PDB file of C-alpha atoms in Angstrom:
ATOM      1  CA  GLY A   1     101.793 -53.621 201.895  1.00 50.00           C
ATOM      2  CA  SER A   2      98.455 -55.364 202.508  1.00 49.00           C
ATOM      3  CA  THR A   3      99.031 -55.116 206.251  1.00 50.00           C
ATOM      4  CA  GLY A   4      99.469 -51.356 206.086  1.00 53.00           C
ATOM      5  CA  GLN A   5     103.159 -51.634 206.792  1.00 65.00           C
ATOM      6  CA  PRO A   6     104.968 -51.918 203.440  1.00 72.00           C
ATOM      7  CA  LYS A   7     108.382 -53.589 203.289  1.00 81.00           C
ATOM      8  CA  ALA A   8     110.806 -53.814 200.387  1.00 89.00           C
ATOM      9  CA  VAL A   9     111.258 -57.346 199.084  1.00 93.00           C
ATOM     10  CA  LEU A  10     114.513 -58.220 197.286  1.00 95.00           C
ATOM     11  CA  LEU A  11     113.567 -60.554 194.466  1.00 94.00           C
ATOM     12  CA  GLU A  12     115.925 -62.488 192.213  1.00 94.00           C
ATOM     13  CA  HIS A  13     115.554 -62.112 188.443  1.00 96.00           C
ATOM     14  CA  ARG A  14     115.827 -65.855 187.925  1.00 96.00           C
ATOM     15  CA  GLY A  15     112.864 -66.615 190.195  1.00 96.00           C
ATOM     16  CA  PHE A  16     110.718 -63.999 188.498  1.00 95.00           C
ATOM     17  CA  VAL A  17     111.612 -65.136 184.980  1.00 97.00           C
ATOM     18  CA  ASN A  18     110.967 -68.753 186.000  1.00 97.00           C
ATOM     19  CA  MET A  19     107.460 -67.767 187.102  1.00 97.00           C
ATOM     20  CA  VAL A  20     106.756 -65.787 183.905  1.00 97.00           C
ATOM     21  CA  ARG A  21     108.027 -68.542 181.613  1.00 97.00           C
ATOM     22  CA  HIS A  22     106.031 -71.188 183.470  1.00 97.00           C
ATOM     23  CA  HIS A  23     102.770 -69.280 183.023  1.00 97.00           C
ATOM     24  CA  ILE A  24     103.437 -68.461 179.341  1.00 98.00           C
ATOM     25  CA  ASN A  25     103.764 -72.202 178.731  1.00 97.00           C
ATOM     26  CA  LEU A  26     100.843 -73.112 180.997  1.00 95.00           C
ATOM     27  CA  PHE A  27      98.398 -70.679 179.423  1.00 96.00           C
ATOM     28  CA  GLY A  28      99.787 -70.993 175.882  1.00 96.00           C
ATOM     29  CA  VAL A  29     100.161 -67.219 175.544  1.00 97.00           C
ATOM     30  CA  ASP A  30     101.328 -66.134 172.104  1.00 97.00           C
ATOM     31  CA  PRO A  31     101.457 -62.948 169.929  1.00 98.00           C
ATOM     32  CA  SER A  32      97.727 -63.240 169.170  1.00 97.00           C
ATOM     33  CA  ASP A  33      96.890 -62.590 172.818  1.00 98.00           C
ATOM     34  CA  ARG A  34      95.967 -59.325 174.474  1.00 98.00           C
ATOM     35  CA  LEU A  35      96.434 -58.945 178.230  1.00 98.00           C
ATOM     36  CA  LEU A  36      94.800 -56.192 180.236  1.00 97.00           C
ATOM     37  CA  GLN A  37      97.002 -54.342 182.736  1.00 96.00           C
ATOM     38  CA  PHE A  38      94.471 -54.036 185.555  1.00 95.00           C
ATOM     39  CA  TYR A  39      96.773 -53.725 188.539  1.00 92.00           C
ATOM     40  CA  ALA A  40      98.616 -50.609 189.658  1.00 88.00           C
ATOM     41  CA  HIS A  41     102.384 -50.526 189.079  1.00 85.00           C
ATOM     42  CA  SER A  42     103.028 -50.703 192.820  1.00 79.00           C
ATOM     43  CA  PHE A  43     101.314 -54.103 193.069  1.00 83.00           C
ATOM     44  CA  ASP A  44     103.241 -57.256 192.243  1.00 87.00           C
ATOM     45  CA  SER A  45     100.537 -58.667 189.938  1.00 90.00           C
ATOM     46  CA  SER A  46     101.168 -55.817 187.517  1.00 93.00           C
ATOM     47  CA  LEU A  47     104.626 -57.315 186.818  1.00 93.00           C
ATOM     48  CA  PHE A  48     102.946 -60.616 185.947  1.00 94.00           C
ATOM     49  CA  GLU A  49     100.756 -58.827 183.377  1.00 96.00           C
ATOM     50  CA  VAL A  50     103.630 -56.769 181.895  1.00 97.00           C
ATOM     51  CA  PHE A  51     106.232 -59.501 181.540  1.00 97.00           C
ATOM     52  CA  VAL A  52     103.976 -62.362 180.455  1.00 97.00           C
ATOM     53  CA  SER A  53     103.000 -60.005 177.605  1.00 98.00           C
ATOM     54  CA  LEU A  54     106.565 -58.881 176.775  1.00 96.00           C
ATOM     55  CA  LEU A  55     108.213 -62.294 176.883  1.00 97.00           C
ATOM     56  CA  SER A  56     105.478 -63.940 174.770  1.00 98.00           C
ATOM     57  CA  GLY A  57     105.092 -61.171 172.161  1.00 98.00           C
ATOM     58  CA  ALA A  58     101.508 -60.568 173.256  1.00 98.00           C
ATOM     59  CA  ARG A  59      99.927 -57.069 173.439  1.00 98.00           C
ATOM     60  CA  LEU A  60      99.572 -55.320 176.790  1.00 98.00           C
ATOM     61  CA  VAL A  61      96.341 -53.253 176.889  1.00 98.00           C
ATOM     62  CA  MET A  62      96.480 -50.246 179.193  1.00 97.00           C
ATOM     63  CA  VAL A  63      93.351 -48.993 180.933  1.00 97.00           C
ATOM     64  CA  ALA A  64      92.473 -45.724 182.657  1.00 96.00           C
ATOM     65  CA  GLN A  65      91.587 -45.721 186.343  1.00 94.00           C
ATOM     66  CA  ASP A  66      88.150 -44.169 185.769  1.00 96.00           C
ATOM     67  CA  THR A  67      87.303 -47.135 183.536  1.00 96.00           C
ATOM     68  CA  ILE A  68      88.437 -49.586 186.216  1.00 95.00           C
ATOM     69  CA  ASN A  69      86.254 -47.768 188.713  1.00 93.00           C
ATOM     70  CA  ASP A  70      83.154 -48.570 186.638  1.00 94.00           C
ATOM     71  CA  PRO A  71      82.782 -52.360 185.991  1.00 92.00           C
ATOM     72  CA  GLU A  72      80.302 -51.721 183.143  1.00 92.00           C
ATOM     73  CA  LYS A  73      82.839 -49.498 181.426  1.00 94.00           C
ATOM     74  CA  LEU A  74      85.552 -52.034 181.923  1.00 95.00           C
ATOM     75  CA  SER A  75      83.428 -54.845 180.482  1.00 94.00           C
ATOM     76  CA  ALA A  76      82.802 -52.760 177.349  1.00 93.00           C
ATOM     77  CA  TYR A  77      86.483 -51.782 177.134  1.00 96.00           C
ATOM     78  CA  VAL A  78      87.620 -55.422 177.354  1.00 95.00           C
ATOM     79  CA  VAL A  79      85.318 -56.291 174.447  1.00 94.00           C
ATOM     80  CA  ALA A  80      86.381 -53.290 172.365  1.00 95.00           C
ATOM     81  CA  GLN A  81      90.094 -54.024 172.865  1.00 96.00           C
ATOM     82  CA  GLN A  82      89.616 -57.756 172.188  1.00 96.00           C
ATOM     83  CA  VAL A  83      91.321 -58.681 175.468  1.00 97.00           C
ATOM     84  CA  THR A  84      91.935 -62.439 175.722  1.00 97.00           C
ATOM     85  CA  THR A  85      93.461 -62.720 179.246  1.00 97.00           C
ATOM     86  CA  LEU A  86      92.144 -61.085 182.438  1.00 96.00           C
ATOM     87  CA  THR A  87      93.866 -61.275 185.823  1.00 95.00           C
ATOM     88  CA  LEU A  88      91.529 -59.836 188.444  1.00 92.00           C
ATOM     89  CA  PRO A  89      90.851 -59.993 192.176  1.00 87.00           C
ATOM     90  CA  PRO A  90      87.759 -62.221 192.826  1.00 86.00           C
ATOM     91  CA  VAL A  91      85.718 -59.426 194.393  1.00 80.00           C
ATOM     92  CA  TYR A  92      86.053 -57.305 191.235  1.00 87.00           C
ATOM     93  CA  LEU A  93      85.525 -60.263 188.951  1.00 87.00           C
ATOM     94  CA  SER A  94      82.109 -60.831 190.510  1.00 82.00           C
ATOM     95  CA  THR A  95      80.968 -57.313 189.442  1.00 84.00           C
ATOM     96  CA  LEU A  96      81.701 -57.664 185.739  1.00 85.00           C
ATOM     97  CA  ASN A  97      79.088 -58.141 183.025  1.00 76.00           C
ATOM     98  CA  ARG A  98      80.234 -61.621 182.083  1.00 73.00           C
ATOM     99  CA  VAL A  99      77.626 -62.082 179.358  1.00 74.00           C
ATOM    100  CA  HIS A 100      79.660 -59.790 177.078  1.00 76.00           C
ATOM    101  CA  LEU A 101      83.083 -61.205 177.851  1.00 88.00           C
ATOM    102  CA  THR A 102      82.886 -64.066 175.359  1.00 83.00           C
ATOM    103  CA  GLY A 103      86.217 -63.130 173.716  1.00 91.00           C
ATOM    104  CA  VAL A 104      88.192 -63.682 176.932  1.00 95.00           C
ATOM    105  CA  ARG A 105      89.972 -66.991 176.720  1.00 95.00           C
ATOM    106  CA  ARG A 106      91.470 -67.006 180.249  1.00 96.00           C
ATOM    107  CA  PHE A 107      90.414 -65.660 183.587  1.00 96.00           C
ATOM    108  CA  ILE A 108      92.976 -65.712 186.376  1.00 96.00           C
ATOM    109  CA  SER A 109      92.066 -64.833 189.981  1.00 92.00           C
ATOM    110  CA  ALA A 110      94.518 -64.275 192.781  1.00 84.00           C
ATOM    111  CA  GLY A 111      94.971 -62.410 196.034  1.00 77.00           C
ATOM    112  CA  ASP A 112      91.892 -63.722 197.846  1.00 78.00           C
ATOM    113  CA  HIS A 113      89.439 -66.615 197.974  1.00 79.00           C
ATOM    114  CA  CYS A 114      87.504 -66.797 194.692  1.00 84.00           C
ATOM    115  CA  ARG A 115      83.751 -67.331 194.779  1.00 83.00           C
ATOM    116  CA  VAL A 116      82.870 -70.902 193.791  1.00 89.00           C
ATOM    117  CA  GLU A 117      79.815 -69.918 191.762  1.00 88.00           C
ATOM    118  CA  ASP A 118      81.766 -67.290 189.779  1.00 89.00           C
ATOM    119  CA  ALA A 119      84.593 -69.731 189.048  1.00 92.00           C
ATOM    120  CA  LEU A 120      82.258 -72.479 187.841  1.00 94.00           C
ATOM    121  CA  ARG A 121      80.243 -70.096 185.686  1.00 91.00           C
ATOM    122  CA  LEU A 122      83.350 -68.688 183.965  1.00 93.00           C
ATOM    123  CA  ALA A 123      85.012 -72.090 183.642  1.00 94.00           C
ATOM    124  CA  GLY A 124      82.024 -73.193 181.594  1.00 92.00           C
ATOM    125  CA  THR A 125      82.967 -70.895 178.689  1.00 92.00           C
ATOM    126  CA  SER A 126      86.644 -70.056 179.225  1.00 95.00           C
ATOM    127  CA  ASP A 127      89.702 -71.328 181.062  1.00 96.00           C
ATOM    128  CA  TYR A 128      89.604 -70.255 184.704  1.00 96.00           C
ATOM    129  CA  TYR A 129      92.711 -70.453 186.886  1.00 97.00           C
ATOM    130  CA  ASN A 130      92.887 -69.835 190.629  1.00 96.00           C
ATOM    131  CA  SER A 131      96.377 -68.810 191.711  1.00 95.00           C
ATOM    132  CA  TYR A 132      98.296 -68.193 194.939  1.00 95.00           C
ATOM    133  CA  GLY A 133     101.595 -66.640 195.863  1.00 94.00           C
ATOM    134  CA  PRO A 134     103.073 -63.968 198.162  1.00 91.00           C
ATOM    135  CA  THR A 135     105.395 -61.286 196.766  1.00 91.00           C
ATOM    136  CA  GLU A 136     108.264 -62.961 198.680  1.00 95.00           C
ATOM    137  CA  THR A 137     107.948 -65.940 196.308  1.00 96.00           C
ATOM    138  CA  SER A 138     108.019 -63.990 193.028  1.00 95.00           C
ATOM    139  CA  VAL A 139     104.303 -63.193 192.713  1.00 93.00           C
ATOM    140  CA  CYS A 140     102.751 -66.621 192.037  1.00 95.00           C
ATOM    141  CA  VAL A 141     103.760 -70.151 193.032  1.00 97.00           C
ATOM    142  CA  THR A 142     100.653 -72.318 192.487  1.00 97.00           C
ATOM    143  CA  HIS A 143      97.794 -72.505 190.010  1.00 96.00           C
ATOM    144  CA  TYR A 144      94.668 -74.552 189.613  1.00 97.00           C
ATOM    145  CA  LYS A 145      92.433 -74.928 186.561  1.00 97.00           C
ATOM    146  CA  VAL A 146      88.799 -75.075 187.573  1.00 97.00           C
ATOM    147  CA  ASP A 147      86.753 -78.019 186.276  1.00 97.00           C
ATOM    148  CA  PRO A 148      83.179 -76.800 185.523  1.00 96.00           C
ATOM    149  CA  GLN A 149      81.840 -80.365 185.921  1.00 95.00           C
ATOM    150  CA  ARG A 150      83.307 -80.860 189.402  1.00 95.00           C
ATOM    151  CA  GLN A 151      81.545 -80.265 192.715  1.00 92.00           C
ATOM    152  CA  TYR A 152      83.513 -78.019 195.103  1.00 92.00           C
ATOM    153  CA  GLY A 153      82.956 -77.169 198.731  1.00 85.00           C
ATOM    154  CA  SER A 154      83.257 -73.625 200.092  1.00 81.00           C
ATOM    155  CA  ARG A 155      86.628 -73.010 198.383  1.00 88.00           C
ATOM    156  CA  ILE A 156      88.368 -73.512 195.081  1.00 94.00           C
ATOM    157  CA  PRO A 157      91.829 -75.117 195.473  1.00 96.00           C
ATOM    158  CA  VAL A 158      94.936 -73.194 194.477  1.00 97.00           C
ATOM    159  CA  GLY A 159      96.540 -76.254 192.974  1.00 97.00           C
ATOM    160  CA  LYS A 160     100.149 -77.444 192.768  1.00 97.00           C
ATOM    161  CA  PRO A 161     103.523 -75.628 192.705  1.00 98.00           C
ATOM    162  CA  ILE A 162     104.948 -74.191 189.511  1.00 97.00           C
ATOM    163  CA  SER A 163     108.220 -75.526 188.047  1.00 96.00           C
ATOM    164  CA  GLY A 164     111.315 -75.007 190.148  1.00 96.00           C
ATOM    165  CA  THR A 165     109.249 -74.502 193.315  1.00 97.00           C
ATOM    166  CA  SER A 166     108.367 -76.711 196.297  1.00 96.00           C
ATOM    167  CA  ILE A 167     105.414 -76.343 198.675  1.00 97.00           C
ATOM    168  CA  TYR A 168     105.361 -77.803 202.189  1.00 98.00           C
ATOM    169  CA  LEU A 169     102.662 -77.770 204.830  1.00 98.00           C
ATOM    170  CA  LEU A 170     104.443 -77.763 208.179  1.00 98.00           C
ATOM    171  CA  ASP A 171     103.627 -77.622 211.899  1.00 95.00           C
ATOM    172  CA  ASP A 172     105.302 -75.373 214.472  1.00 91.00           C
ATOM    173  CA  ARG A 173     108.365 -77.667 214.541  1.00 95.00           C
ATOM    174  CA  LEU A 174     108.737 -77.459 210.737  1.00 96.00           C
ATOM    175  CA  GLN A 175     107.538 -81.071 210.364  1.00 97.00           C
ATOM    176  CA  PRO A 176     105.149 -82.059 207.543  1.00 97.00           C
ATOM    177  CA  VAL A 177     101.475 -82.465 208.498  1.00 96.00           C
ATOM    178  CA  PRO A 178      99.326 -85.303 207.034  1.00 95.00           C
ATOM    179  CA  GLU A 179      96.838 -84.922 204.251  1.00 93.00           C
ATOM    180  CA  GLY A 180      93.769 -83.050 205.483  1.00 90.00           C
ATOM    181  CA  VAL A 181      95.524 -81.505 208.487  1.00 92.00           C
ATOM    182  CA  VAL A 182      96.006 -77.716 208.594  1.00 92.00           C
ATOM    183  CA  GLY A 183      99.617 -76.563 208.377  1.00 95.00           C
ATOM    184  CA  GLU A 184     101.578 -73.458 207.532  1.00 96.00           C
ATOM    185  CA  ILE A 185     102.300 -73.050 203.838  1.00 97.00           C
ATOM    186  CA  CYS A 186     106.076 -72.915 203.331  1.00 98.00           C
ATOM    187  CA  VAL A 187     107.759 -72.359 199.965  1.00 98.00           C
ATOM    188  CA  GLY A 188     111.202 -73.463 198.694  1.00 97.00           C
ATOM    189  CA  GLY A 189     113.014 -73.398 195.432  1.00 96.00           C
ATOM    190  CA  VAL A 190     114.051 -70.812 192.820  1.00 97.00           C
ATOM    191  CA  SER A 191     111.094 -68.479 193.498  1.00 95.00           C
ATOM    192  CA  LEU A 192     112.303 -67.190 196.880  1.00 97.00           C
ATOM    193  CA  ALA A 193     113.392 -63.590 197.456  1.00 97.00           C
ATOM    194  CA  ARG A 194     116.752 -62.808 199.083  1.00 97.00           C
ATOM    195  CA  GLY A 195     114.812 -61.298 201.944  1.00 97.00           C
ATOM    196  CA  TYR A 196     113.677 -57.853 203.109  1.00 95.00           C
ATOM    197  CA  LEU A 197     115.746 -54.732 202.500  1.00 95.00           C
ATOM    198  CA  ASN A 198     117.430 -53.554 205.703  1.00 94.00           C
ATOM    199  CA  ARG A 199     115.280 -55.928 207.811  1.00 94.00           C
ATOM    200  CA  GLU A 200     117.777 -58.585 208.836  1.00 96.00           C
ATOM    201  CA  SER A 201     115.816 -59.856 211.844  1.00 95.00           C
ATOM    202  CA  LEU A 202     112.552 -60.171 209.861  1.00 93.00           C
ATOM    203  CA  THR A 203     114.420 -61.908 207.018  1.00 97.00           C
ATOM    204  CA  ALA A 204     115.906 -64.424 209.496  1.00 97.00           C
ATOM    205  CA  GLU A 205     112.450 -65.018 210.995  1.00 95.00           C
ATOM    206  CA  ARG A 206     110.620 -65.693 207.720  1.00 96.00           C
ATOM    207  CA  PHE A 207     113.384 -67.185 205.535  1.00 98.00           C
ATOM    208  CA  VAL A 208     114.779 -70.295 207.302  1.00 98.00           C
ATOM    209  CA  PRO A 209     117.089 -73.164 206.336  1.00 97.00           C
ATOM    210  CA  SER A 210     115.104 -76.059 204.851  1.00 97.00           C
ATOM    211  CA  PRO A 211     115.085 -79.246 206.923  1.00 95.00           C
ATOM    212  CA  PHE A 212     114.488 -81.219 203.747  1.00 94.00           C
ATOM    213  CA  LYS A 213     117.200 -80.077 201.337  1.00 91.00           C
ATOM    214  CA  THR A 214     120.709 -78.985 202.179  1.00 92.00           C
ATOM    215  CA  GLY A 215     121.456 -75.436 201.093  1.00 92.00           C
ATOM    216  CA  GLU A 216     117.845 -74.571 200.368  1.00 94.00           C
ATOM    217  CA  ARG A 217     115.784 -72.022 202.265  1.00 97.00           C
ATOM    218  CA  LEU A 218     112.065 -71.988 203.034  1.00 98.00           C
ATOM    219  CA  TYR A 219     109.844 -68.958 203.193  1.00 98.00           C
ATOM    220  CA  LEU A 220     107.288 -69.249 205.990  1.00 97.00           C
ATOM    221  CA  THR A 221     104.268 -67.529 204.489  1.00 95.00           C
ATOM    222  CA  GLY A 222     102.087 -67.246 207.569  1.00 92.00           C
ATOM    223  CA  ASP A 223      99.236 -68.675 205.481  1.00 92.00           C
ATOM    224  CA  VAL A 224      97.680 -71.989 206.457  1.00 93.00           C
ATOM    225  CA  GLY A 225      96.206 -74.678 204.196  1.00 95.00           C
ATOM    226  CA  VAL A 226      95.493 -78.330 203.726  1.00 96.00           C
ATOM    227  CA  TRP A 227      96.492 -80.976 201.130  1.00 97.00           C
ATOM    228  CA  LEU A 228      93.398 -82.399 199.476  1.00 96.00           C
ATOM    229  CA  PRO A 229      93.164 -86.112 198.552  1.00 95.00           C
ATOM    230  CA  ASP A 230      93.875 -85.307 194.846  1.00 95.00           C
ATOM    231  CA  GLY A 231      97.170 -83.592 195.789  1.00 96.00           C
ATOM    232  CA  ASN A 232      95.978 -80.020 195.359  1.00 97.00           C
ATOM    233  CA  LEU A 233      96.472 -77.301 197.956  1.00 97.00           C
ATOM    234  CA  GLU A 234      93.581 -75.446 199.557  1.00 95.00           C
ATOM    235  CA  VAL A 235      94.328 -72.188 201.396  1.00 93.00           C
ATOM    236  CA  ILE A 236      92.356 -71.818 204.650  1.00 88.00           C
ATOM    237  CA  GLY A 237      93.489 -68.463 205.950  1.00 82.00           C
ATOM    238  CA  ARG A 238      96.201 -66.887 208.057  1.00 82.00           C
ATOM    239  CA  LYS A 239      98.208 -68.522 210.835  1.00 84.00           C
ATOM    240  CA  ASP A 240      97.737 -65.468 212.995  1.00 78.00           C
ATOM    241  CA  THR A 241      93.965 -66.038 213.023  1.00 76.00           C
ATOM    242  CA  GLN A 242      94.432 -69.341 214.865  1.00 73.00           C
ATOM    243  CA  VAL A 243      93.348 -69.385 218.484  1.00 78.00           C
ATOM    244  CA  LYS A 244      93.971 -71.904 221.237  1.00 73.00           C
ATOM    245  CA  ILE A 245      90.955 -72.972 223.280  1.00 78.00           C
ATOM    246  CA  ARG A 246      91.155 -75.687 225.963  1.00 69.00           C
ATOM    247  CA  GLY A 247      94.404 -76.920 224.441  1.00 65.00           C
ATOM    248  CA  TYR A 248      93.070 -77.122 220.888  1.00 71.00           C
ATOM    249  CA  ARG A 249      94.292 -74.938 218.027  1.00 72.00           C
ATOM    250  CA  VAL A 250      91.287 -73.626 216.156  1.00 81.00           C
ATOM    251  CA  GLU A 251      91.398 -71.900 212.779  1.00 80.00           C
ATOM    252  CA  LEU A 252      88.688 -69.260 212.814  1.00 86.00           C
ATOM    253  CA  GLY A 253      88.549 -69.156 209.001  1.00 83.00           C
ATOM    254  CA  GLU A 254      87.517 -72.814 208.879  1.00 83.00           C
ATOM    255  CA  ILE A 255      84.469 -72.124 211.005  1.00 89.00           C
ATOM    256  CA  GLU A 256      83.558 -69.082 208.948  1.00 89.00           C
ATOM    257  CA  SER A 257      83.809 -71.077 205.725  1.00 85.00           C
ATOM    258  CA  VAL A 258      81.306 -73.641 207.079  1.00 89.00           C
ATOM    259  CA  LEU A 259      78.882 -70.927 208.244  1.00 91.00           C
ATOM    260  CA  ASP A 260      79.101 -69.358 204.790  1.00 87.00           C
ATOM    261  CA  GLN A 261      77.764 -72.575 203.262  1.00 87.00           C
ATOM    262  CA  HIS A 262      74.353 -71.961 204.870  1.00 90.00           C
ATOM    263  CA  PRO A 263      72.007 -70.705 202.137  1.00 88.00           C
ATOM    264  CA  LEU A 264      70.659 -67.817 204.233  1.00 90.00           C
ATOM    265  CA  VAL A 265      74.058 -66.559 205.434  1.00 90.00           C
ATOM    266  CA  GLU A 266      75.623 -63.746 203.415  1.00 87.00           C
ATOM    267  CA  ALA A 267      78.729 -63.215 205.587  1.00 88.00           C
ATOM    268  CA  SER A 268      80.170 -64.422 208.888  1.00 91.00           C
ATOM    269  CA  ALA A 269      82.881 -63.552 211.386  1.00 92.00           C
ATOM    270  CA  VAL A 270      84.128 -65.735 214.252  1.00 93.00           C
ATOM    271  CA  VAL A 271      86.045 -64.382 217.285  1.00 91.00           C
ATOM    272  CA  ALA A 272      87.521 -65.869 220.420  1.00 88.00           C
ATOM    273  CA  SER A 273      86.115 -64.060 223.473  1.00 88.00           C
ATOM    274  CA  GLU A 274      87.649 -64.268 226.947  1.00 81.00           C
ATOM    275  CA  ASP A 275      85.561 -63.831 230.140  1.00 77.00           C
ATOM    276  CA  GLU A 276      86.629 -62.427 233.490  1.00 74.00           C
ATOM    277  CA  THR A 277      88.073 -65.739 234.623  1.00 66.00           C
ATOM    278  CA  GLY A 278      90.282 -66.101 231.519  1.00 68.00           C
ATOM    279  CA  HIS A 279      88.187 -68.787 229.859  1.00 74.00           C
ATOM    280  CA  LYS A 280      87.767 -68.490 226.099  1.00 81.00           C
ATOM    281  CA  ARG A 281      84.777 -69.279 223.974  1.00 88.00           C
ATOM    282  CA  LEU A 282      84.018 -68.921 220.267  1.00 92.00           C
ATOM    283  CA  ILE A 283      81.357 -66.445 219.160  1.00 94.00           C
ATOM    284  CA  ALA A 284      80.066 -66.316 215.606  1.00 95.00           C
ATOM    285  CA  TYR A 285      78.396 -63.315 214.009  1.00 94.00           C
ATOM    286  CA  VAL A 286      76.351 -63.777 210.847  1.00 93.00           C
ATOM    287  CA  THR A 287      74.482 -61.481 208.473  1.00 90.00           C
ATOM    288  CA  GLY A 288      71.712 -62.740 206.238  1.00 86.00           C
ATOM    289  CA  THR A 289      70.556 -61.542 202.866  1.00 73.00           C
ATOM    290  CA  ALA A 290      68.086 -58.655 203.059  1.00 69.00           C
ATOM    291  CA  GLU A 291      64.975 -60.852 202.492  1.00 73.00           C
ATOM    292  CA  HIS A 292      66.098 -63.565 204.963  1.00 65.00           C
ATOM    293  CA  ALA A 293      67.821 -61.525 207.664  1.00 62.00           C
ATOM    294  CA  GLY A 294      65.278 -62.453 210.314  1.00 71.00           C
ATOM    295  CA  SER A 295      64.816 -66.119 209.432  1.00 81.00           C
ATOM    296  CA  ILE A 296      68.227 -67.607 210.224  1.00 88.00           C
ATOM    297  CA  ASP A 297      67.773 -70.371 212.834  1.00 90.00           C
ATOM    298  CA  VAL A 298      70.631 -70.587 215.341  1.00 92.00           C
ATOM    299  CA  ALA A 299      69.893 -74.280 215.881  1.00 94.00           C
ATOM    300  CA  ASP A 300      70.351 -74.862 212.121  1.00 93.00           C
ATOM    301  CA  LEU A 301      73.710 -73.133 212.201  1.00 94.00           C
ATOM    302  CA  LYS A 302      74.896 -75.205 215.163  1.00 94.00           C
ATOM    303  CA  SER A 303      73.760 -78.397 213.431  1.00 94.00           C
ATOM    304  CA  LEU A 304      75.662 -77.392 210.292  1.00 92.00           C
ATOM    305  CA  LEU A 305      78.835 -76.715 212.330  1.00 92.00           C
ATOM    306  CA  ARG A 306      78.558 -80.078 214.170  1.00 91.00           C
ATOM    307  CA  SER A 307      78.202 -81.994 210.907  1.00 89.00           C
TER     308      SER A 307
END
């Protein structure tokens, strides 16, 4: 329900069990592990935490909401409970007191773009995985282990598909796009849901016959990404944030990610504005850190974008 309009997704047990088993094997989870249940029961990631624990014999550590609401309390609780595996949204992960989390063997982030500096810092002392997957594909369909020695751009990749799952980047005609070209992320394989409960038209729109494999369906996620030269997937943003200007399709998130690389920019937002004659232009809004708010040079930003 991240859009504010929840819909019931009909998942298959086999797809979900496939996802859980894959991650138990990937992470090497065993009965010595302790996983924190951070997410609410109504959120799909809670099922990842519960069943990775149950099917591996690990311990599931419950936590009260008032502890979650205070990152300092949660950091202390994780240490006291000897938690070894944490699955957290990146924005929350950045608030934790990481100095004290030396007993955590694995950090897993999902649900949003993770901060590169956070990922590299944590990957220096523990295993850090960046994951991706909509509910319609059984919670998680890709993973990427961060290399603390590698230089990354503005994003950490989300990696490659899990076992039994295929990922395609397709254009509007469901044809594959080349490496480095933005395309819609489409998922096939055992992970797919049956569809949406009592939403036949929406199911038909998002779950389509695969042009690549007879009898297989693809789920059109609405997310867009690119294949990197090393074969890993990078998620750019949402298809519905694309705009068309003078015949060109422009992904607003790509522009924002470049602006965010400027050392004085704290956050950015790009919009397509239309004048009285119907002509569109792109307008970028930026905010600077408190000490540098007045010293951002527009010419520098334009130079960065051109490069």
